[in-house]
Coordinates of C-alpha atoms and ligand atoms in Angstrom, one line a residue:
M1052 CA -2.3 21.4 -56.5
T1053 CA -5.1 18.8 -56.4
K1054 CA -5.8 16.0 -53.9
S1055 CA -8.1 13.0 -54.2
S1056 CA -10.8 13.1 -51.5
T1057 CA -11.2 9.4 -50.7
P1058 CA -8.1 7.5 -49.6
D1059 CA -8.2 4.7 -52.1
A1060 CA -9.3 6.7 -55.1
P1061 CA -6.7 6.1 -57.9
T1062 CA -4.8 9.0 -59.3
P1063 CA -7.2 10.5 -61.9
K1064 CA -5.9 9.1 -65.2
L1065 CA -4.7 12.0 -67.3
N1066 CA -5.8 11.4 -70.8
E1067 CA -3.5 11.6 -73.8
H1068 CA -3.7 15.3 -74.6
S1069 CA -2.8 16.2 -71.0
L1070 CA 0.0 13.6 -70.9
S1071 CA 2.4 16.6 -70.5
D1072 CA 0.6 17.4 -67.3
V1073 CA 1.9 14.1 -65.8
R1074 CA 5.4 15.5 -66.3
K1075 CA 4.2 18.7 -64.8
T1076 CA 3.2 17.3 -61.4
A1077 CA 4.7 15.2 -58.6
T1078 CA 2.4 13.0 -56.6
L1079 CA 2.8 13.0 -52.8
I1080 CA 1.0 10.1 -51.1
D1081 CA 0.2 10.4 -47.4
N1082 CA 0.5 6.7 -46.3
L1083 CA -1.2 7.6 -43.1
T1084 CA -4.4 8.6 -44.8
G1085 CA -3.9 7.3 -48.3
I1086 CA -4.6 10.8 -49.6
R1087 CA -2.6 11.7 -52.8
F1088 CA -1.6 15.2 -53.6
E1089 CA -0.6 16.3 -57.1
L1090 CA 2.1 19.0 -56.7
P1091 CA 2.9 21.2 -59.8
L1092 CA 6.5 20.9 -61.2
I1093 CA 8.0 24.1 -62.5
D1094 CA 10.8 24.3 -65.1
G1095 CA 13.5 26.9 -64.9
T1096 CA 15.6 28.0 -67.9
L1097 CA 18.5 26.0 -66.5
G1098 CA 19.0 23.7 -63.4
P1099 CA 16.7 21.5 -61.4
K1100 CA 12.9 21.6 -61.7
V1101 CA 11.1 22.8 -58.6
I1102 CA 8.1 21.2 -56.8
D1103 CA 5.7 24.0 -56.1
I1104 CA 4.6 23.4 -52.5
R1105 CA 3.1 26.9 -51.9
K1106 CA -0.3 25.4 -51.2
L1107 CA 0.9 22.2 -49.5
Y1108 CA 0.1 23.4 -46.0
T1109 CA -3.3 24.8 -46.7
D1110 CA -4.3 21.7 -48.6
S1111 CA -2.5 18.9 -46.6
G1112 CA -1.8 20.4 -43.1
Y1113 CA 1.8 19.4 -43.6
F1114 CA 5.0 21.6 -43.6
T1115 CA 8.1 20.6 -45.4
Y1116 CA 11.3 20.3 -43.3
D1117 CA 14.6 21.6 -44.7
P1118 CA 16.5 23.5 -41.9
A1119 CA 19.7 24.5 -43.8
F1120 CA 17.7 24.8 -47.1
M1121 CA 19.7 21.9 -48.6
S1122 CA 16.9 21.2 -51.1
T1123 CA 14.8 24.4 -51.1
A1124 CA 14.5 27.1 -53.8
S1125 CA 13.6 30.2 -51.8
C1126 CA 12.7 32.4 -54.8
D1127 CA 12.5 32.7 -58.6
S1128 CA 15.5 34.7 -59.8
K1129 CA 17.0 35.7 -63.1
I1130 CA 20.3 37.0 -61.8
T1131 CA 22.8 34.2 -61.2
F1132 CA 22.9 30.5 -62.2
I1133 CA 25.2 28.0 -60.6
D1134 CA 25.7 24.4 -61.6
G1135 CA 27.6 22.9 -58.7
D1136 CA 28.3 19.6 -60.4
Q1137 CA 29.7 21.2 -63.6
G1138 CA 31.3 24.1 -61.8
I1139 CA 29.4 26.6 -63.8
L1140 CA 28.6 30.2 -62.7
L1141 CA 26.6 32.5 -65.0
H1142 CA 25.6 36.1 -64.3
R1143 CA 22.5 37.0 -66.4
G1144 CA 23.7 34.1 -68.7
Y1145 CA 27.3 35.3 -69.0
P1146 CA 30.1 32.9 -67.7
I1147 CA 32.1 34.3 -64.8
D1148 CA 35.5 33.6 -66.5
E1149 CA 34.4 35.6 -69.6
L1150 CA 33.2 38.5 -67.4
A1151 CA 36.4 38.3 -65.3
E1152 CA 38.5 38.4 -68.5
K1153 CA 36.6 40.9 -70.6
S1154 CA 34.4 43.1 -68.4
D1155 CA 35.0 45.4 -65.4
F1156 CA 33.3 45.5 -62.0
L1157 CA 31.0 48.5 -62.7
E1158 CA 29.8 46.9 -65.9
V1159 CA 29.1 43.7 -64.1
A1160 CA 27.2 45.7 -61.5
Y1161 CA 25.1 47.2 -64.2
L1162 CA 24.5 43.8 -65.7
L1163 CA 23.4 42.3 -62.3
L1164 CA 21.1 45.3 -61.6
H1165 CA 19.5 45.7 -65.1
G1166 CA 19.8 42.3 -66.7
E1167 CA 21.8 43.3 -69.8
L1168 CA 25.3 44.5 -70.6
P1169 CA 25.2 48.3 -70.9
K1170 CA 25.6 50.2 -74.2
A1171 CA 28.4 52.7 -74.2
S1172 CA 26.1 55.6 -73.2
E1173 CA 24.5 53.6 -70.5
K1174 CA 27.8 52.5 -69.1
Q1175 CA 29.1 56.1 -69.1
T1176 CA 26.0 57.3 -67.2
F1177 CA 26.1 54.5 -64.7
E1178 CA 29.8 55.1 -64.0
R1179 CA 29.2 58.8 -63.5
N1180 CA 26.2 58.1 -61.2
I1181 CA 28.4 55.8 -59.1
T1182 CA 31.4 58.2 -59.1
Y1183 CA 29.3 61.1 -58.0
H1184 CA 28.0 59.2 -55.0
T1185 CA 31.3 58.0 -53.5
M1186 CA 31.6 60.8 -50.9
L1187 CA 30.0 60.5 -47.5
H1188 CA 28.3 63.0 -45.3
E1189 CA 31.0 64.6 -43.2
Q1190 CA 29.2 63.6 -40.0
V1191 CA 29.9 59.9 -40.8
H1192 CA 33.5 60.7 -39.8
E1193 CA 32.2 61.4 -36.3
F1194 CA 30.4 58.1 -36.3
F1195 CA 33.7 56.3 -36.8
R1196 CA 35.2 58.0 -33.8
G1197 CA 32.9 56.0 -31.6
F1198 CA 34.7 52.7 -32.5
R1199 CA 37.8 51.4 -30.7
R1200 CA 40.8 51.7 -33.0
D1201 CA 41.3 47.9 -32.8
S1202 CA 37.7 47.1 -33.9
H1203 CA 37.4 44.5 -36.6
P1204 CA 36.6 46.5 -39.8
M1205 CA 33.6 44.2 -40.4
A1206 CA 32.1 45.5 -37.1
V1207 CA 32.7 49.1 -38.3
L1208 CA 31.3 48.4 -41.7
C1209 CA 28.2 46.8 -40.3
G1210 CA 27.5 49.7 -38.0
A1211 CA 28.4 52.4 -40.6
V1212 CA 26.2 51.0 -43.4
G1213 CA 23.3 50.6 -41.0
A1214 CA 23.8 54.2 -40.0
L1215 CA 23.6 55.4 -43.6
S1216 CA 19.8 55.1 -43.4
S1217 CA 19.9 58.0 -40.9
F1218 CA 21.5 60.2 -43.5
Y1219 CA 19.6 59.5 -46.6
H1220 CA 15.9 60.0 -45.9
D1221 CA 15.3 60.8 -49.6
S1222 CA 16.0 57.2 -50.6
L1223 CA 14.2 55.1 -48.0
D1224 CA 10.9 54.6 -49.8
I1225 CA 11.4 51.2 -51.2
H1226 CA 8.2 51.4 -53.3
D1227 CA 9.6 54.4 -55.3
P1228 CA 11.8 53.1 -58.2
Q1229 CA 13.6 56.4 -58.3
Q1230 CA 14.5 56.1 -54.6
R1231 CA 15.4 52.4 -55.0
E1232 CA 17.9 53.4 -57.7
I1233 CA 19.5 56.2 -55.8
A1234 CA 19.8 54.0 -52.7
S1235 CA 21.4 51.3 -54.9
H1236 CA 23.9 53.7 -56.4
R1237 CA 24.7 55.2 -53.0
L1238 CA 25.4 51.8 -51.5
I1239 CA 27.6 50.6 -54.4
A1240 CA 29.5 53.9 -54.5
K1241 CA 30.0 54.4 -50.8
M1242 CA 31.1 50.9 -49.8
P1243 CA 34.8 51.4 -50.9
T1244 CA 34.9 54.8 -49.1
L1245 CA 33.5 53.3 -45.9
A1246 CA 35.8 50.3 -46.2
A1247 CA 38.9 52.4 -46.7
M1248 CA 37.9 54.6 -43.8
A1249 CA 37.6 51.5 -41.6
Y1250 CA 41.2 50.6 -42.5
K1251 CA 42.6 54.1 -42.1
Y1252 CA 40.8 54.4 -38.7
S1253 CA 42.4 51.2 -37.6
V1254 CA 45.9 52.3 -38.5
G1255 CA 45.5 55.9 -37.1
Q1256 CA 45.9 57.5 -40.5
P1257 CA 43.7 60.4 -41.9
F1258 CA 40.7 59.4 -44.0
V1259 CA 41.3 59.9 -47.8
Y1260 CA 38.5 61.4 -49.9
P1261 CA 37.4 59.6 -53.0
R1262 CA 38.6 61.1 -56.4
N1263 CA 36.4 61.4 -59.4
D1264 CA 39.2 61.0 -61.8
L1265 CA 39.9 57.4 -60.7
S1266 CA 38.2 54.1 -61.7
Y1267 CA 36.3 52.3 -59.0
S1268 CA 39.1 49.9 -58.0
S1269 CA 41.9 52.5 -58.4
N1270 CA 39.9 54.9 -56.2
F1271 CA 39.6 52.2 -53.5
L1272 CA 43.3 51.5 -53.6
N1273 CA 44.1 55.2 -53.4
M1274 CA 41.7 55.7 -50.4
M1275 CA 43.4 52.7 -48.7
F1276 CA 47.0 53.5 -49.3
S1277 CA 47.5 57.1 -50.1
V1278 CA 48.9 59.3 -47.3
P1279 CA 49.3 63.1 -47.1
A1280 CA 53.0 62.8 -46.9
E1281 CA 53.5 61.3 -50.3
K1282 CA 51.7 60.7 -53.6
Y1283 CA 50.4 57.1 -54.0
K1284 CA 51.3 55.6 -57.3
I1285 CA 48.5 53.3 -58.5
N1286 CA 49.8 50.1 -60.1
P1287 CA 47.5 49.3 -63.0
V1288 CA 48.1 45.6 -62.6
L1289 CA 47.0 45.7 -59.0
A1290 CA 44.0 47.9 -59.9
K1291 CA 43.0 45.3 -62.5
A1292 CA 43.5 42.5 -60.1
M1293 CA 41.4 44.3 -57.5
D1294 CA 38.7 44.8 -60.1
R1295 CA 38.8 41.2 -61.0
I1296 CA 38.5 40.1 -57.4
L1297 CA 35.4 42.3 -57.1
I1298 CA 33.9 40.7 -60.2
L1299 CA 34.5 37.2 -58.8
H1300 CA 32.7 38.1 -55.5
A1301 CA 29.9 40.2 -57.0
D1302 CA 27.0 37.7 -56.7
H1303 CA 26.4 34.0 -56.0
E1304 CA 22.7 33.0 -56.1
Q1305 CA 20.9 32.5 -52.8
N1306 CA 24.0 32.2 -50.4
A1307 CA 23.6 32.9 -46.7
S1308 CA 24.2 36.6 -46.8
T1309 CA 22.0 37.2 -49.9
S1310 CA 19.2 35.2 -48.3
T1311 CA 19.6 37.4 -45.2
V1312 CA 19.3 40.5 -47.3
R1313 CA 16.2 39.1 -49.1
M1314 CA 14.7 38.1 -45.7
A1315 CA 15.3 41.5 -44.2
G1316 CA 14.1 43.3 -47.3
S1317 CA 10.9 41.2 -47.4
S1318 CA 9.6 43.1 -44.3
G1319 CA 10.0 46.4 -46.1
A1320 CA 13.1 47.4 -44.2
N1321 CA 15.2 50.1 -46.0
P1322 CA 18.0 49.0 -48.3
F1323 CA 20.8 50.3 -46.0
A1324 CA 19.5 48.2 -43.1
C1325 CA 19.2 45.2 -45.3
I1326 CA 22.8 45.5 -46.6
A1327 CA 24.0 45.9 -43.0
A1328 CA 22.2 42.6 -42.3
G1329 CA 24.0 41.0 -45.2
I1330 CA 27.4 42.2 -44.0
A1331 CA 26.7 40.6 -40.6
S1332 CA 25.9 37.3 -42.2
L1333 CA 28.9 37.4 -44.6
W1334 CA 31.3 37.9 -41.6
G1335 CA 30.9 34.3 -40.5
P1336 CA 34.0 32.0 -41.1
A1337 CA 31.8 29.5 -42.9
H1338 CA 30.9 32.2 -45.4
G1339 CA 32.7 35.4 -46.3
G1340 CA 35.0 35.2 -43.3
A1341 CA 36.8 32.1 -44.9
N1342 CA 39.3 34.2 -46.9
E1343 CA 40.7 35.6 -43.6
A1344 CA 40.5 32.1 -42.1
V1345 CA 42.5 30.6 -44.9
I1346 CA 45.5 32.9 -44.3
L1347 CA 45.3 32.3 -40.5
M1348 CA 45.2 28.5 -41.3
L1349 CA 48.2 28.7 -43.6
K1350 CA 50.2 30.7 -41.0
E1351 CA 49.2 28.1 -38.4
I1352 CA 50.4 25.2 -40.6
G1353 CA 53.7 27.2 -40.9
H1354 CA 55.5 25.0 -43.4
K1355 CA 54.8 22.7 -46.3
N1356 CA 56.3 19.8 -44.2
N1357 CA 53.5 20.2 -41.7
I1358 CA 50.8 19.7 -44.2
P1359 CA 50.4 15.9 -43.9
E1360 CA 49.9 16.3 -40.1
F1361 CA 47.4 19.1 -40.7
I1362 CA 45.4 17.0 -43.2
K1363 CA 45.3 14.2 -40.6
M1364 CA 43.7 16.6 -38.1
V1365 CA 41.2 17.8 -40.7
K1366 CA 40.1 14.1 -41.2
D1367 CA 39.8 13.5 -37.5
K1368 CA 36.2 14.6 -36.7
N1369 CA 37.1 15.1 -33.0
A1370 CA 39.8 17.7 -33.9
G1371 CA 37.0 20.0 -35.3
V1372 CA 39.5 21.3 -37.9
K1373 CA 38.3 22.3 -41.4
L1374 CA 40.4 23.0 -44.5
M1375 CA 39.3 26.6 -44.9
G1376 CA 38.8 27.7 -48.5
F1377 CA 37.7 24.2 -49.4
G1378 CA 34.2 22.8 -49.8
H1379 CA 31.0 24.4 -50.8
R1380 CA 27.3 23.8 -50.4
V1381 CA 26.7 24.0 -54.1
Y1382 CA 30.0 23.3 -55.9
K1383 CA 30.8 19.6 -55.9
N1384 CA 33.5 20.5 -58.5
Y1385 CA 36.1 23.2 -58.8
D1386 CA 34.6 26.7 -57.9
P1387 CA 35.1 28.4 -61.3
R1388 CA 36.0 31.6 -59.4
A1389 CA 38.9 29.8 -57.7
T1390 CA 40.4 28.9 -61.1
V1391 CA 40.4 32.6 -62.1
M1392 CA 41.6 33.6 -58.7
R1393 CA 44.6 31.2 -58.8
R1394 CA 45.6 32.6 -62.2
S1395 CA 45.3 36.2 -60.9
C1396 CA 47.4 35.2 -57.9
H1397 CA 50.4 34.2 -60.1
E1398 CA 50.0 37.4 -62.2
V1399 CA 50.0 39.7 -59.1
L1400 CA 52.9 38.0 -57.5
D1401 CA 54.9 38.1 -60.8
E1402 CA 54.0 41.8 -61.1
L1403 CA 55.2 42.5 -57.6
G1404 CA 58.4 40.4 -58.2
I1405 CA 57.4 38.1 -55.3
K1406 CA 59.0 34.7 -55.9
N1407 CA 58.3 31.5 -54.0
E1408 CA 55.7 33.2 -51.8
P1409 CA 55.6 30.8 -48.9
L1410 CA 51.8 31.0 -48.3
L1411 CA 51.2 30.4 -52.0
E1412 CA 53.6 27.5 -52.1
M1413 CA 51.8 26.0 -49.1
A1414 CA 48.4 26.7 -50.6
M1415 CA 49.3 24.9 -53.8
E1416 CA 50.8 22.0 -52.0
L1417 CA 47.7 21.8 -49.7
E1418 CA 45.5 21.8 -52.8
R1419 CA 47.6 19.1 -54.5
I1420 CA 47.5 16.8 -51.5
A1421 CA 43.8 17.4 -50.8
L1422 CA 42.7 16.7 -54.3
E1423 CA 44.5 13.3 -54.2
D1424 CA 43.1 12.4 -50.8
E1425 CA 40.1 10.0 -50.6
Y1426 CA 38.5 12.1 -47.7
F1427 CA 38.2 15.1 -50.0
I1428 CA 37.5 13.3 -53.2
E1429 CA 34.6 11.3 -51.7
R1430 CA 33.1 14.4 -50.1
K1431 CA 33.7 16.4 -53.4
L1432 CA 35.6 19.1 -51.6
Y1433 CA 37.4 21.5 -53.9
P1434 CA 39.0 24.9 -53.5
N1435 CA 36.4 27.7 -53.4
V1436 CA 36.6 31.4 -54.1
D1437 CA 38.2 32.0 -50.7
F1438 CA 41.2 29.7 -51.1
Y1439 CA 43.4 31.9 -53.1
S1440 CA 41.9 35.4 -52.7
G1441 CA 43.6 36.1 -49.4
I1442 CA 47.0 35.4 -50.9
I1443 CA 46.5 38.0 -53.6
L1444 CA 45.1 40.6 -51.2
R1445 CA 47.9 40.0 -48.7
A1446 CA 50.5 40.4 -51.6
M1447 CA 48.8 43.7 -52.4
G1448 CA 49.4 44.9 -48.9
I1449 CA 45.8 44.5 -47.7
P1450 CA 45.7 43.4 -44.0
T1451 CA 43.9 40.1 -43.3
S1452 CA 41.2 41.8 -41.3
M1453 CA 40.1 43.7 -44.5
F1454 CA 39.6 40.6 -46.7
T1455 CA 36.0 40.0 -45.8
V1456 CA 35.4 43.8 -46.1
I1457 CA 36.5 43.6 -49.7
F1458 CA 34.2 40.6 -50.2
A1459 CA 31.4 42.9 -48.8
I1460 CA 32.3 45.7 -51.2
A1461 CA 31.8 43.3 -54.1
R1462 CA 28.8 41.5 -52.8
T1463 CA 26.9 44.7 -52.2
V1464 CA 26.3 44.7 -55.9
G1465 CA 24.8 41.2 -55.7
W1466 CA 22.9 41.9 -52.6
I1467 CA 21.2 45.1 -53.9
S1468 CA 20.4 43.4 -57.3
Q1469 CA 18.7 40.5 -55.5
W1470 CA 17.0 43.0 -53.1
K1471 CA 15.7 45.0 -56.1
E1472 CA 14.5 41.8 -57.9
M1473 CA 12.6 40.7 -54.8
I1474 CA 11.0 44.2 -54.2
E1475 CA 9.9 44.4 -57.8
E1476 CA 8.4 40.8 -57.7
P1477 CA 4.7 41.2 -58.3
G1478 CA 2.8 40.1 -55.1
Q1479 CA 6.1 40.1 -53.0
K1480 CA 5.3 39.0 -49.5
I1481 CA 7.1 39.0 -46.1
S1482 CA 9.2 35.8 -45.7
R1483 CA 8.0 33.9 -42.7
P1484 CA 9.1 30.2 -42.5
R1485 CA 7.4 27.8 -40.1
Q1486 CA 9.0 25.1 -38.0
L1487 CA 8.8 21.5 -36.7
Y1488 CA 7.9 22.0 -33.0
S1489 CA 9.6 19.5 -30.7
G1490 CA 9.3 21.5 -27.4
A1491 CA 7.1 20.9 -24.3
P1492 CA 3.4 20.2 -24.8
K1493 CA 0.9 22.6 -23.1
R1494 CA 1.3 22.6 -19.3
K1495 CA 0.2 24.6 -16.3
Y1496 CA 2.3 27.3 -14.6
V1497 CA 4.1 26.0 -11.5
P1498 CA 4.3 28.5 -8.6
L1499 CA 7.8 29.2 -7.2
H1500 CA 7.2 27.5 -3.9
K1501 CA 6.2 24.3 -5.7
R1502 CA 9.3 24.0 -8.1
Ligands
LIG2235 C1 31.5 31.1 -49.5 O1 26.9 29.8 -50.6 C2 27.8 30.4 -51.3 O2 27.6 30.6 -52.5 C3 28.9 31.0 -50.5 C4 30.0 31.7 -51.3 C5 29.5 32.9 -52.0 O3 30.1 33.4 -53.0 O4 28.5 33.5 -51.4 O5 30.5 30.8 -52.4 C6 31.2 32.1 -50.5 O6 31.0 31.2 -48.4 C7 32.5 30.0 -49.9 C8 32.6 29.0 -48.7 C9 33.7 29.5 -47.8 N1 33.8 28.7 -46.5 C10 34.9 28.0 -46.3 O7 35.8 27.8 -47.1 C11 34.8 27.3 -44.9 C12 35.2 25.8 -45.1 N2 34.1 25.1 -45.8 C13 33.1 24.4 -45.0 O8 32.8 25.1 -43.8 C14 32.0 23.9 -45.8 O9 32.5 23.3 -46.9 C15 30.9 24.9 -46.2 C16 30.3 25.6 -45.1 C17 31.4 25.8 -47.2 C18 29.8 24.0 -46.9 O10 29.3 23.2 -45.9 P1 28.1 22.2 -46.1 O11 27.5 22.3 -47.5 O12 27.1 22.3 -45.0 O13 28.8 20.8 -46.2 P2 28.9 19.9 -45.0 O14 29.4 20.6 -43.8 O15 27.7 19.1 -44.8 O16 30.1 18.9 -45.4 C19 29.9 17.7 -46.0 C20 31.1 16.8 -45.5 C21 31.2 16.8 -43.9 O17 31.8 15.6 -43.6 P3 30.9 14.3 -43.1 O18 30.1 14.8 -42.0 O19 30.1 14.0 -44.4 O20 31.9 13.3 -42.7 O21 32.3 17.5 -45.9 C22 33.1 17.9 -44.7 C23 32.1 18.0 -43.6 O22 32.8 17.8 -42.3 N3 33.6 19.2 -45.0 C24 34.9 19.5 -44.8 C25 35.0 20.8 -45.3 N4 33.9 21.2 -45.8 C26 33.0 20.2 -45.6 N5 35.9 18.9 -44.2 C27 37.1 19.5 -44.1 N6 37.3 20.8 -44.6 C28 36.3 21.5 -45.2 N7 36.5 22.7 -45.6

């Protein structure tokens, strides 16, 4: 970045051969001092250019100001690309609808972690590595006993994942690629086991051990629903639907929980602690907690006839009511995951012989009305990934409180891939944003008797 020293100096004319440089810089003019700053423009493979402001403060004394990161690229990543206007989502260049159709969750996990689809032998090795890390240290069972039975499973998951760092001292050195890989495998493998344990603990049933003869999603369903009293029959359609739900939730660029994991990881914290931080952030109803909130909202609406009244409340700012499962910071078009999810919804309900499912009927009517309503159209509010997922999970017998837990199982793959990318970034530094200070100026201490 260059700046002209005297206020009225014209921007140095770039001669012909460096014409391309003009396209490669943005000029910032400080109208207070007349100083001009040339800021480099960087092109990505896809998506918006970025203005490189890394030297802005040292050269100009200014910070930029973007509290919710509406216009800020926090990193350079190769993992996921989203085009919010076109409703496009690519993982390592592959469209999400193709992956949901043709791939499986562990293959997508490999893709996110390593950047390429695995060859047959690589896929087999990866699946085996994950399968043989699904069991937990027996003492983790004791850890669960410390929770109330009615704890929200996200609270249990957050605590249990953080506690894993106390069991796996051999995979905490983040600078050792071997240990990073083992920790990644352990986290991907153990999340379903921990999640199912949180559910079993909440219903007072015995924990079910993972089985190495089952696929990732079938294993999770078995650990969730099998009981000692009778054999649990895995429905392949439901297992496939679960696998697809996990694919759809695997990664999503620099969302709040992923940014949390990157921020925590930038200090050198161990991966288990970082993923626990991601779980905490995902829990919020504006983020991963929305799938649970959608079902609660549909139940509150109660009947299709009440939808117009509800929509009126959503449009009344004072009511403080949001249409959960709608809207997105990036998508100003249909969330491509919602399209796949809605199709899956119909498949699962058909497979289960569930006709005219009231919540699905209501969701579809709500979507139809909202998409025709000016309020939603002008704000470009469309269904997001959370709008239909809860209906499928509920139809599969998953309790509402477990919806975000399932989101966390899937997103662990994205979190750990983004964490790995950050740690392996040459010159990786601790993230430390600055601020606009609007507090009290310097002042003298006032003794108690004078206040
Ligand atoms: C996920 O980031 C990711 O990628 C997240 C995620 C992922 O995979 O990681 O995709 C997963 O979190 C999906 C989002 C799930 N959350 C919900 O469904 C909760 C409901 N949605 C909203 O809370 C909201 O849409 C957000 C939080 C998702 C996005 O909020 P923004 O980008 O901050 O948008 P905004 O609040 O500035 O909204 C713009 C306008 C506002 O109205 P005005 O002030 O302009 O009049 O749209 C309104 C908002 O009030 N609005 C809504 C709305 N969402 C936005 N109005 C009613 N219902 C909604 N759902």
